[in-house]
Each structure stands twice: as structure tokens, then as C-alpha cells.
Coordinates of C-alpha atoms and ligand atoms in Angstrom, one line a residue:
X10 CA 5.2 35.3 -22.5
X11 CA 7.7 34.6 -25.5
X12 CA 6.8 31.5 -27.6
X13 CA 10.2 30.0 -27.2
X14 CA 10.4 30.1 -23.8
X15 CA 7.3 28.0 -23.5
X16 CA 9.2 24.8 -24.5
X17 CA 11.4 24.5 -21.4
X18 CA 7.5 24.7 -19.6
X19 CA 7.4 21.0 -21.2
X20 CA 10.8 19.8 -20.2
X21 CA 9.2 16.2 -19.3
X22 CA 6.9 15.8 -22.6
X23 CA 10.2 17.1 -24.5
X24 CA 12.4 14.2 -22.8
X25 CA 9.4 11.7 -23.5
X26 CA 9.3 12.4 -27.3
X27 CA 13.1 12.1 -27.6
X28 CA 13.3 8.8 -25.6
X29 CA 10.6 7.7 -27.7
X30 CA 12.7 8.1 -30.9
X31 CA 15.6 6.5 -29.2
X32 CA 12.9 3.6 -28.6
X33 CA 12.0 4.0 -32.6
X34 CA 15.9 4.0 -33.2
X35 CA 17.2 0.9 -31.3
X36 CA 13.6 -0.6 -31.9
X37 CA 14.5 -0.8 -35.4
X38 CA 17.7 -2.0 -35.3
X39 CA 16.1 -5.5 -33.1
X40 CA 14.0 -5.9 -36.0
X41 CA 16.4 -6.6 -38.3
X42 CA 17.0 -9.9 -36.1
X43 CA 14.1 -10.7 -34.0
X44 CA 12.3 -13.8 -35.5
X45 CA 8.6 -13.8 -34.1
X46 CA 8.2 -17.7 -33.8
X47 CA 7.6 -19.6 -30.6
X48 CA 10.4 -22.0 -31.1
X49 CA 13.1 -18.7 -32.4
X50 CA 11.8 -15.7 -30.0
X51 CA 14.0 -16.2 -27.6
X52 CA 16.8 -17.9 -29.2
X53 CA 17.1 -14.6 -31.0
X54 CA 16.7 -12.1 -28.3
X55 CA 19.8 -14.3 -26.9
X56 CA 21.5 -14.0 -30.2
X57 CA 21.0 -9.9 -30.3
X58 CA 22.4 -9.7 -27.0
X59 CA 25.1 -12.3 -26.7
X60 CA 26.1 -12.1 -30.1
X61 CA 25.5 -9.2 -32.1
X62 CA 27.9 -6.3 -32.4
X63 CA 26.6 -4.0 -29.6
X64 CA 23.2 -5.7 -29.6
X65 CA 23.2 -6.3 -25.6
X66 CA 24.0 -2.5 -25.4
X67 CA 20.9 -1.5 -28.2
X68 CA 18.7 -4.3 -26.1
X69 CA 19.3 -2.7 -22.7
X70 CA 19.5 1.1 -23.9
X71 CA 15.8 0.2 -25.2
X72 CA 14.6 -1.7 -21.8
X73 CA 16.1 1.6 -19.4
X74 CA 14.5 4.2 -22.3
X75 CA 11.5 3.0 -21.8
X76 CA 11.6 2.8 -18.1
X77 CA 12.5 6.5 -18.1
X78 CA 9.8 7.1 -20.6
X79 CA 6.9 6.1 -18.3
X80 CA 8.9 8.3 -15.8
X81 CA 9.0 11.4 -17.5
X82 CA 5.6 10.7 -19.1
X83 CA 4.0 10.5 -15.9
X84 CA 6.5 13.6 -14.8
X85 CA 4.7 15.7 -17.8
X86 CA 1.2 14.9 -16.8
X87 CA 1.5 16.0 -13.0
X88 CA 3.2 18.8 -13.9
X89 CA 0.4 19.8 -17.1
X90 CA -2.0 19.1 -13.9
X91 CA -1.1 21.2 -11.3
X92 CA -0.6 24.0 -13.7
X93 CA -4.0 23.3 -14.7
X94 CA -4.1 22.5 -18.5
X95 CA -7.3 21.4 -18.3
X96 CA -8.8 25.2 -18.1
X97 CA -7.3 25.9 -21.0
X98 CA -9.9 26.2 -23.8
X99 CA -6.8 25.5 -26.3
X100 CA -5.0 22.8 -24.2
X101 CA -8.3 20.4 -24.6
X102 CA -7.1 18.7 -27.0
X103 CA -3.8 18.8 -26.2
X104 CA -4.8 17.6 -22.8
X105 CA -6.9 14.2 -24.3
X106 CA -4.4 13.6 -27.0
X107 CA -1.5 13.4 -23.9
X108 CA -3.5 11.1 -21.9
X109 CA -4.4 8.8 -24.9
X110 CA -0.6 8.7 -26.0
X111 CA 0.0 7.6 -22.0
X112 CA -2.0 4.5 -22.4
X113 CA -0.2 3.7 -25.9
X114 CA 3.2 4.2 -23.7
X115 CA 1.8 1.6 -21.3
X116 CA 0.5 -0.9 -24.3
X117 CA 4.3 -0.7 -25.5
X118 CA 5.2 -1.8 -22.7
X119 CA 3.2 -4.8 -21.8
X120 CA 3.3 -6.2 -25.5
X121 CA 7.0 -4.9 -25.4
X122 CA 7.4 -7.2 -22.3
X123 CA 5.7 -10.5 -24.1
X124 CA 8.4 -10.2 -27.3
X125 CA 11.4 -12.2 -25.6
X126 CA 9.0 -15.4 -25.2
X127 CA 11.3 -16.3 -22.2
X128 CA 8.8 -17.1 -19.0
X129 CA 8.9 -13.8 -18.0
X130 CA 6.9 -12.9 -21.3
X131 CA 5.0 -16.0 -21.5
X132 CA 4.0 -15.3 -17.9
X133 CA 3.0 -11.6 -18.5
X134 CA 1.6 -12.6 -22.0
X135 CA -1.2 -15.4 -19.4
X136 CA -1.3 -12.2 -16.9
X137 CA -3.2 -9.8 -19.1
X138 CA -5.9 -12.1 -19.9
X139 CA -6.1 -12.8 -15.9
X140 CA -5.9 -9.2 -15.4
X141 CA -9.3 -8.3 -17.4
X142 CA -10.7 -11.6 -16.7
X143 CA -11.6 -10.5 -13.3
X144 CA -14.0 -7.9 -14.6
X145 CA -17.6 -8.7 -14.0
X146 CA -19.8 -9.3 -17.0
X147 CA -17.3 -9.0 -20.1
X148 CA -14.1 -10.4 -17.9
X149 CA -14.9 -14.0 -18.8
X150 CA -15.3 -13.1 -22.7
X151 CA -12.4 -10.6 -22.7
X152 CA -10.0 -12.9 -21.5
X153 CA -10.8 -15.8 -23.6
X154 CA -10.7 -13.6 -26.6
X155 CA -7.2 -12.7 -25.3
X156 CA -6.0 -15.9 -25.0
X157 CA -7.8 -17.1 -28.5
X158 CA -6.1 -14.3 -30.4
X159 CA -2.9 -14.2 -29.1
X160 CA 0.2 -14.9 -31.0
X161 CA 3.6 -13.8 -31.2
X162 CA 3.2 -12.6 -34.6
X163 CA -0.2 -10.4 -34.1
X164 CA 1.6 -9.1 -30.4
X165 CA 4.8 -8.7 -32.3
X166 CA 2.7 -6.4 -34.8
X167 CA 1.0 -4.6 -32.4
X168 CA 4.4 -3.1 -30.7
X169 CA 6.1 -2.5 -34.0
X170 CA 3.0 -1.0 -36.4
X171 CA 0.1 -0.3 -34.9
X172 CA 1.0 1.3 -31.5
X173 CA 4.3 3.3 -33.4
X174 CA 1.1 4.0 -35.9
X175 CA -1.6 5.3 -33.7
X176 CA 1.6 7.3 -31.3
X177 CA 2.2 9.3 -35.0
X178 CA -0.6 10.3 -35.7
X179 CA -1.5 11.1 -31.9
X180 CA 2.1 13.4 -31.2
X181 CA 1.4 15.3 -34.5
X182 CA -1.8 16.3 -33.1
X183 CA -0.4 16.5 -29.4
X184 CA 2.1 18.7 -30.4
X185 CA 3.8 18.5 -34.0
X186 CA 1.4 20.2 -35.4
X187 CA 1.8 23.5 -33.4
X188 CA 6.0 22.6 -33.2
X189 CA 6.2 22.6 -37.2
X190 CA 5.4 26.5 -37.7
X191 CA 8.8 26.9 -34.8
X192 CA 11.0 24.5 -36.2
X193 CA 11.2 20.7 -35.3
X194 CA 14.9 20.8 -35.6
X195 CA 15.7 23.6 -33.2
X196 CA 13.1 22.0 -30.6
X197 CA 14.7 19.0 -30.7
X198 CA 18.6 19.8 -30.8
X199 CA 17.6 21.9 -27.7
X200 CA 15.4 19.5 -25.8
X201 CA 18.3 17.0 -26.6
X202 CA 21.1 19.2 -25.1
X203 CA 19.0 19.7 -21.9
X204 CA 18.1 16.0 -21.6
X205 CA 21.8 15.0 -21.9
X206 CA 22.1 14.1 -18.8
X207 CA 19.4 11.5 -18.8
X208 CA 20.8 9.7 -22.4
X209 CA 24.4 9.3 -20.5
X210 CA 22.5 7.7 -17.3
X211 CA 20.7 5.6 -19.4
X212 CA 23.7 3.7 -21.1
X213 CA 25.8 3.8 -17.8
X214 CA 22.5 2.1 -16.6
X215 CA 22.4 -0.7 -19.6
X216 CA 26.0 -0.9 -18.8
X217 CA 26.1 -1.5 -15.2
X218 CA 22.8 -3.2 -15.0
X219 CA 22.0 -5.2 -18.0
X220 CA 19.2 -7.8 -18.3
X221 CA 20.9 -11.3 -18.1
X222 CA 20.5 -13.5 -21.3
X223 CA 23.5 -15.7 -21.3
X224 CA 21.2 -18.9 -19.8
X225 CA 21.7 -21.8 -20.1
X226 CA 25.3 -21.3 -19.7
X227 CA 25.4 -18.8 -17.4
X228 CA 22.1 -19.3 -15.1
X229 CA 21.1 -15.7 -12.8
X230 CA 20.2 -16.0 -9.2
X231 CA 16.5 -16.5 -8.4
X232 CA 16.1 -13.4 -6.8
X233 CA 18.0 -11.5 -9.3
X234 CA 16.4 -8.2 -10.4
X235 CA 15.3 -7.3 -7.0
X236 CA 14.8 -4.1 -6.1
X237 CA 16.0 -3.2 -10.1
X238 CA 13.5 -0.7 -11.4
X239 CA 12.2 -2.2 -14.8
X240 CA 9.1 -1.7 -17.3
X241 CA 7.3 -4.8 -15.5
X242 CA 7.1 -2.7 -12.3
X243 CA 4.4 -0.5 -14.3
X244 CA 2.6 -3.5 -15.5
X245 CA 2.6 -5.8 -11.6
X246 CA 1.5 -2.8 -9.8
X247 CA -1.6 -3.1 -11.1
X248 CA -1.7 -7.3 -10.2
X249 CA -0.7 -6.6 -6.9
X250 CA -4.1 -6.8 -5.8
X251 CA -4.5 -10.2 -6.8
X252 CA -1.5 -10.9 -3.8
X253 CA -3.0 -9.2 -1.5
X254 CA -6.5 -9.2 -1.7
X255 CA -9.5 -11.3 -1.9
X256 CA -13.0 -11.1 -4.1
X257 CA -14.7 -8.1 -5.7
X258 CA -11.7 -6.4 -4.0
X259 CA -9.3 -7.1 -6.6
X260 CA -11.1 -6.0 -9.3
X261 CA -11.8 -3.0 -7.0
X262 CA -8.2 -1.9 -6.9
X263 CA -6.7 -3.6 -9.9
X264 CA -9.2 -2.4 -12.9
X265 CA -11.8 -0.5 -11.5
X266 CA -11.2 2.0 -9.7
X267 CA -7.3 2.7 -12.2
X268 CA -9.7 2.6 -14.8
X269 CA -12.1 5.2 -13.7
X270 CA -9.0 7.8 -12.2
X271 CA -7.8 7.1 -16.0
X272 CA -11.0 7.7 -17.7
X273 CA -11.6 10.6 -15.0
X274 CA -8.6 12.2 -15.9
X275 CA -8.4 11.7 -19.5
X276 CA -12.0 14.1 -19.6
X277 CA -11.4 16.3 -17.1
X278 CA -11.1 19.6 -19.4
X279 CA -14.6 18.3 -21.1
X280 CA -16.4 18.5 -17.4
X281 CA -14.9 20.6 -15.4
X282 CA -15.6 24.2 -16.3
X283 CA -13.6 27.2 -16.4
X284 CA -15.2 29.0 -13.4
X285 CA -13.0 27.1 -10.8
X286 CA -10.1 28.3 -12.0
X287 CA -10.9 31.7 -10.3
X288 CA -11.6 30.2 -6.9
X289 CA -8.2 27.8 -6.9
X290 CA -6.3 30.5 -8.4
X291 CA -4.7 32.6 -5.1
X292 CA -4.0 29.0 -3.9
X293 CA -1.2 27.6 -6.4
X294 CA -0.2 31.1 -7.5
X295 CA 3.4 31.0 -6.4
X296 CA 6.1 28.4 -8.5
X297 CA 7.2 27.7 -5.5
X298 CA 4.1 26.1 -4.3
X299 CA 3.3 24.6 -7.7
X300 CA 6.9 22.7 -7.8
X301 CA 6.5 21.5 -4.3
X302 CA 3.1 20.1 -5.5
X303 CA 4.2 18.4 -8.4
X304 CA 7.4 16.7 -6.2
X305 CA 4.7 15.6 -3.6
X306 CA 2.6 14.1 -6.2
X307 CA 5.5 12.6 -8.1
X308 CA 6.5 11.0 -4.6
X309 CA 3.8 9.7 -3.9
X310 CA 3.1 8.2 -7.7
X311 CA 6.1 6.4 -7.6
X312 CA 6.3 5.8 -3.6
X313 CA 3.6 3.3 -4.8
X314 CA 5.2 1.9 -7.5
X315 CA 8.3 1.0 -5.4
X316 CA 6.3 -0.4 -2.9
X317 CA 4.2 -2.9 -5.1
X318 CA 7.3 -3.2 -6.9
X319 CA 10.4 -3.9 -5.5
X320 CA 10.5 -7.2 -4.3
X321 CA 9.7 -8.8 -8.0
X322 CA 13.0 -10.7 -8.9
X323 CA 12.2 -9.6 -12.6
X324 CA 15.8 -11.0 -13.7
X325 CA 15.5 -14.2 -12.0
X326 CA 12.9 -16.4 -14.0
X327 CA 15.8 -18.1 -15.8
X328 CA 17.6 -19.5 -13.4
X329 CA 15.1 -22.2 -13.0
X330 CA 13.2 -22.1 -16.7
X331 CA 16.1 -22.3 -18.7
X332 CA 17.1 -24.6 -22.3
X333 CA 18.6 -27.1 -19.3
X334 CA 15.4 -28.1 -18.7
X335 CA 13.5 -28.9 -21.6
X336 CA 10.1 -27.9 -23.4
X337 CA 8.2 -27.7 -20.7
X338 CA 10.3 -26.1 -17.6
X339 CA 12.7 -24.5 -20.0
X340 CA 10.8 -23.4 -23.0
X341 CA 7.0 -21.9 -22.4
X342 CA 4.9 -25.3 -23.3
X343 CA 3.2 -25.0 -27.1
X344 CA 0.0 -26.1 -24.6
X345 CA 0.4 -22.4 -23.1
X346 CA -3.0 -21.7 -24.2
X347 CA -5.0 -24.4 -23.2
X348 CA -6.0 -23.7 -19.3
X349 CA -7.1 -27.5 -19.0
X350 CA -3.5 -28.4 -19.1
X351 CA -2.3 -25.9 -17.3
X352 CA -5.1 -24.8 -15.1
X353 CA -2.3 -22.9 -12.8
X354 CA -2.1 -20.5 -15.2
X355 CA -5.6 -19.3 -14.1
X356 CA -4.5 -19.1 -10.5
X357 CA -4.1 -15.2 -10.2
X358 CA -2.3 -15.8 -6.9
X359 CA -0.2 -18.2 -7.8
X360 CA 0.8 -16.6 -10.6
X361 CA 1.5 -13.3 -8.5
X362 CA 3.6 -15.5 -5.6
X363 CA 5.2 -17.0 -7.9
X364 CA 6.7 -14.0 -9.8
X365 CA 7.3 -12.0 -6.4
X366 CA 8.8 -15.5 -4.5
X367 CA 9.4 -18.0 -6.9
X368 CA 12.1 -19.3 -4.3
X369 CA 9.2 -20.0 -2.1
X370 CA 6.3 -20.5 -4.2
X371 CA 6.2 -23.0 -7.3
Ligands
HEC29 C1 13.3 -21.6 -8.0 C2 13.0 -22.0 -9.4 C3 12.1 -21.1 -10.1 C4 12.2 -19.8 -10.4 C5 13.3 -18.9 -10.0 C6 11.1 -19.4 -11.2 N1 10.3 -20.5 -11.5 FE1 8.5 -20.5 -12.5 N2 8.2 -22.4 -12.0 C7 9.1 -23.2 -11.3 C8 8.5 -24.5 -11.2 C9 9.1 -25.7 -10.5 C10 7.3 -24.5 -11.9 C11 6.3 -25.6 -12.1 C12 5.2 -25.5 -11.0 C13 4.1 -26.5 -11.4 O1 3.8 -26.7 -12.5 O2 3.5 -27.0 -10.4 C14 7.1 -23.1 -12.4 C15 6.0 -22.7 -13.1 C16 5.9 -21.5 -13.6 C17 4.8 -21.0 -14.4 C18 3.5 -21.8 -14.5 C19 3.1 -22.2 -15.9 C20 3.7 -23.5 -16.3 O3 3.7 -23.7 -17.5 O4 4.1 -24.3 -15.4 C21 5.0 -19.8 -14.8 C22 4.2 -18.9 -15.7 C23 6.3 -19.4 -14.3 N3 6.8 -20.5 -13.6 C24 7.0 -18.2 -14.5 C25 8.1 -17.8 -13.8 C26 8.6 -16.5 -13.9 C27 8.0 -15.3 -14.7 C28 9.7 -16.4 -13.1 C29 10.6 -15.2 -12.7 C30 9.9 -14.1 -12.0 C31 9.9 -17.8 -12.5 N4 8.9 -18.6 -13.0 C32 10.9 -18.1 -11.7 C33 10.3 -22.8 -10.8 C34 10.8 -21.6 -10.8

């Protein structure tokens, strides 16, 4: 097989590492007028999308970019896995770096989702602390640490330094390395032509279905942002168990047993030896078969994503917690930390209801 030819095999991966500079791109341009301070965070997320020259666009290009980079990252590892990567002596690596890069994709995203300081970020920004507090043994300690440490500042650095940091150094070894002896530049001009079709969706997307930020003077609906497909679904999946179910079972489904698939996965070339390939091999020969196997998995992946999903008003929050009403209903309370105060905060299930049915629950 020709050497070129190869880089259509990672059609995903290359639309992943282009939206990822588009997130670099429009990322930098909100630094130049994000202000990381309790009382400013929002005020100037409102100010880059209301009133800066193509701001809102930038703003809701970035949101819909990285929606679509979770997709097609996810894309590129079902489709590296039913080829079977992992047999590859020489995709090893290539095979840990990718899963490690996933999780720093999924780490933008939460701390990505705590920036605005609206209630949606101040509620996911109490929900991660929840999320490993349920742990046995280290929960208790991990989530007060969370809470302790956390400021806008050190969350804000995270997503702008050390995450961009750590994704650098882990593509060149995923695949930059290996790229630079073909030429970056070709790879990319072609992997952008072919992936046209997903930059146009994703400004007619920011267009047509733009995050709403004009509170107080124009409030949303409550139940606004149902059924809209945002970063947060990737993140309340994983809470849903804290809805739905009751005692060791929620850390069951919500940490454990992700946790393990992840770690599972993540080693898979580093346990599981070359001999099976043989005895799979006649199975998943045809493309045919291989395709319809990724699509299934894909469906399935996502089928569950939806369903935990959906129903989360994700663009609502506002039209109840907005500058109308004050510090403490409008603006997250400077006593966020302090679960004495605010001991609802520690309520997983309130927490959860309250984000999926906050018409019903509050
Ligand atoms: C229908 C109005 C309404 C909507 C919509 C709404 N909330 Fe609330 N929310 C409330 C009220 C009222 C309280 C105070 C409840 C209490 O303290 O007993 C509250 C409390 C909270 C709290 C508890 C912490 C605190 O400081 O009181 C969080 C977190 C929260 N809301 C986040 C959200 C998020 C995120 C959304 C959007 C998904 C949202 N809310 C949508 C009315 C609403």
C-alpha cells in the first residue's frame, strides 16, 4: 500500500486535529477578552458575544467545533478498533498516545464548560467534585481537594496552557512525528478540502443555533436547549446515574465501570497478543463488514448519548438565574464553595433534576 493513500484511512483523526486548530484559533481570539474573575467571567463572555465584532460567531464556531471534535474523535477510535490497531507492533504507541489525547479532549471540555461562570458552569464546576466524590475510599478526599483548589484562574489555566500543552506534545508523538518526513502542509490542505463539508455545517450551526447570552434583557425559555446536541451532553452522560440510580450503583455505572472500559482500552495492544489476530482474521476481512461494524458501534455510542442526553435544557439556566435577580439567584453566590451554606449543592440528585427539569425541580 502507498504511503499517501494511508491518510484518507484516518479521515476522522484528520478532521479531529483540524477542528482542534480551529479550537486553538477562535480559542485565542476569546483570550484576548475573557477576564477570569468571578465578578467579570460572565460579564465578558456576554461582552464577546453581544458585543464584539463577530465574537458570538467565534464563541459559537468554538462550542459546535468541539462538539464535532468529541464526534469524530470517538469516530477515529471505533474505526482504529475494528481495524484492529492494537495488533500492530508499531501502532502501540500510536494506539496509547490516541486514547490519552481522548481524555485531554474530554478535560477541554469540562473545564471549557466551567469558563462562562454563568450557572450552568458554576453548576458543572460543583458536579465534578460530586462526580468523584462518590468513589469509595479516595471519593471524600478527591472532592474536597476539588472544591479547595478550584478557582477560575487555576481552571482557566488548565484549558488554555496545560491541556493545549500536554495535547502538543502528545499529537507530535501520535502522529506529527511520522507526518513531518510527508509534509504537514500537504496533509493538512488535503484533510481540510475533504472536511469542508463539516467547517460549512459548523458555522450554519453557530448561525442557526447559537448559545443565548443576551440575559437579562432578553431572558431564554426554561426548557431551551432541549434536544440541542452540546459539549455538556459528553460530560451529563456520565451523571445520569445519579438520576436514575440508587447506592454503590451509581458509582457502578458513573465511574467505575467508564473507568475501567477506559483503562481497558487505553492498554489493550500491551495485553492482548498478536496471536488472536489470526483466529478473528476470516471474520472482519471484508470492508464491507468492517464499515457496517464501525456504523453499528457508532450507533450505538451515540444512541446512548442521546438518550441520557436529550432532555437537558442546556440553554435554559438563564432564564431563571439571570443579573435580574441578584447575587445569589442571578450571580453564582461567592459562598459556592462552602457546602454548609449551600448543602444542596451536595445533593447529586438534586443537582441532576434540577439540570434535566428545572421547571419542575428547584
Ligand atoms: C424555573 C427557574 C429555574 C431554571 C430554569 C433553572 N433554575 Fe437553578 N434554581 C432555581 C431556583 C429557584 C433555585 C434555588 C433553589 C433552592 O435554593 O432551594 C435554583 C438553584 C440552583 C442551583 C443550586 C445552587 C444554589 O446556589 O442555589 C444550581 C447549581 C442551579 N440552580 C443551576 C441551574 C442550571 C445549571 C440551570 C439550567 C440547566 C438552572 N439552574 C435552571 C430556578 C431555576
Amino acid at each position: 500500500m502507498k504511503k499517501e493513500s494511508l491518510n484518507f484511512k484516518h479521515y476522522f483523526g484528520g478532521m479531529a486535529f483540524l477542528l482542534l486548530i480551529v479550537q486553538l484559533l477562535t480559542g485565542i481570539f476569546m483570550t484576548m477578552y475573557y477576564q477570569p474573575q468571578l465578578e467579570n467571567a460572565y460579564k465578558s463572555v456576554q461582552h464577546i458575544n453581544n458585543v464584539v465584532y463577530g465574537g458570538g460567531l467565534i464563541r459559537n464556531i468554538h462550542r459546535w467545533s468541539a462538539l464535532l471534535l468529541v464526534l469524530g474523535t470517538i469516530i477515529h477510535i471505533i474505526r482504529s478498533f475494528v481495524r484492529k490497531d492494537f495488533f500492530h507492533e508499531k501502532k502501540r504507541f500510536l494506539w496509547l498516545t490516541g486514547f490519552l489525547l481522548f481524555f485531554i479532549v474530554i478535560s477541554f471540555v469540562v473545564t471549557g464548560l466551567i469558563l462562562p461562570w454563568e450557572w450552568r458552569g458554576y453548576w458543572v464546576m460543583e458536579m465534578v467534585p460530586n462526580f468523584l466524590g462518590v468513589t469509595h475510599f479516595i471519593g471524600n478526599a478527591a472532592k474536597q481537594f476539588l472544591i479547595d483548589a478550584y478557582t477560575i484562574p487555576r481552571n482557566y489555566n488548565i484549558h488554555i496552557l496545560i491541556l493545549p500543552l500536554i495535547s502538543i506534545i502528545l499529537i507530535d508523538l501520535h502522529f506529527l512525528m511520522s507526518l513531518r518526513k510527508r509534509g504537514i502542509g500537504r496533509y493538512l490542505a488535503k484533510h481540510a478540502l475533504i472536511a469542508m463539508p463539516f467547517f460549512i455545517a459548523i458555522i450554519v450551526l453557530a448561525k442557526l443555533l447559537p448559545i443565548p447570552s443576551e440575559d437579562p434583557d432578553i431572558i431564554p425559555l426554561p426548557l431551551e436547549g432541549k434536544f440541542i446536541p452540546g459539549p455538556e451532553w459528553f460530560f451529563v452522560v456520565l451523571l445520569t446515574p445519579f438520576m436514575y440510580l440508587k447506592g454503590v450503583l451509581v458509582p457502578l455505572f458513573s465511574v467505575y465501570i467508564p473507568f475501567t472500559i477506559f483503562t481497558l482500552l487505553t492498554f489493550l495492544p500491551y495485553y492482548l497478543k498478536k496471536k488472536a489476530v489470526s483466529a478473528s482474521k476470516g471474520l472482519l476481512a471484508s470492508k464491507g463488514l468492517k464499515a457496517g461494524l464501525v456504523v453499528a458501534i457508532t450507533v450505538v455510542i451515540f444512541g446512548l448519548i442521546f438518550l441520557g442526553s436529550y432532555q437537558s435544557p442546556i440553554y435554559g439556566c438563564n432564564a431563571c438565574h439571570n443579573a435580574y435577580r441578584g447575587v445569589r439567584m442571578g450571580f453564582p453566590p461567592p459562598t459556592f464553595k462552602d457546602r454548609k451554606i449551600n448543602p444542596i449543592l451536595s445533593d447529586n440528585e438534586w443537582m441532576m433534576r434540577h439540570w434535566y427539569y428545572p421547571d419542575v425541580t428547584w
